[in-house]
Amino acid sequence: MKKRVLAATGAAGVLLCTSVALAVGGGANDPLVSKGYVDGTYTTQAVAQAENRINQRYDNLYADAEDKLKEKHDSYLTQLGNNPSGGASPSGDSYQAAFQDIRVKQGDTIRVEAGSGFLLLAGSGNLSCTGKKAIDLSSGWEQGSGALTGGRRYLVAEDTVAAITVTSPTAVLSLEGYYTLIESDRTDYNALADALRIMGLFQGSGTGHGSGYDLEQAPTRIQGLIMFLRLIGEEKDALSTTAACPFTDVPAWCQSYVAYAYEKGYTKGMDEVAKRFGTNDTMTAKQYVTFLLRALGYSESGENPDFTWDNVFQRSVELGILTEGERQALESGTFLRAHVVYLSYFALDAVQKDGSGTLQERLVAAGVMDQAVVITVRAGVKVSRL
């Protein structure tokens, strides 16, 4: 209203000045416009007419803006009414009323609509925007394209669609609002992790996001050892061992695993003299493939070893445990927990050295895995080998 009054006063002022100018042109005995008329009737009517016109103009602007806002509001209410607890929107998109994690893979593209938010929790991805930009709420800066920074919350600006393309083997995104997932045909490590978890061979690390899988992290030696013990069906034996752990750098929660593996000769640690196992040291691809060969009954010791440290990848290809594509990928890329899951899953199909059957058959026969569950779960996995 303050703007309206000022505008009305200004308009009246213009009219008044014009009237005064006309009055100056007449004589005292014959004025063109009397001062009393200007001060009274004319000024009152002019101000009233000007204010009426200004009010009408503002009312029209307000009404137009209100109609547009109501249209938007009704559209959002319709969408929310169709998606009270998430799921597909009328346009086929997915909707989350509050931030929720999804696991994605390399090459996947996630299109996030205006007014929606996203947060990269693990892995890496690139952002591109059509229209305006996404706002980094953690720093206050706008971003239209480029690599996403993990742990920052983004809001998609008005008249904008943000597209996130995953550049790491796997990633975890937290999303709020409307989004569309366009899946790539790259290796789905997430599906393999889900399958191993249901079959009882993979539990994750307990991280509070992305199902706790931590597929984006490099595996540690203790994680690799535990997976090895599960693959040979001896985790329960390890948990019930009374053997003493000979290493000083092993925390209490995993001492039984290390003690059992040391007693069985599966590991000698990083330094027996210094009594160091290397619990949190990074496990390499070569170290894990060595574990897989051992799980299948192959040995790198004795007069006629089945493999050596230097030829572990090549021998694995010759023995049918790895494909050539897998060998090349392991030799050239960074080894992650995603690759531990991949190798462990397909090792189930490998035939043991003694020819007694596959690793999967051995684990089912030992009661480590349930045959019905294994058949059902593996029938639903559509991941091709490299």
XYZ file of C-alpha atoms in Angstrom, residues 135-142 152:
9
model
C 22.471 -24.376 -6.082
C 25.082 -25.839 -3.746
C 23.326 -25.214 -0.448
C 26.457 -26.153 1.499
C 28.424 -23.239 0.079
C 25.822 -20.967 -1.465
C 27.398 -21.142 -4.924
C 25.661 -22.051 -8.171
C 27.217 -31.311 -0.489
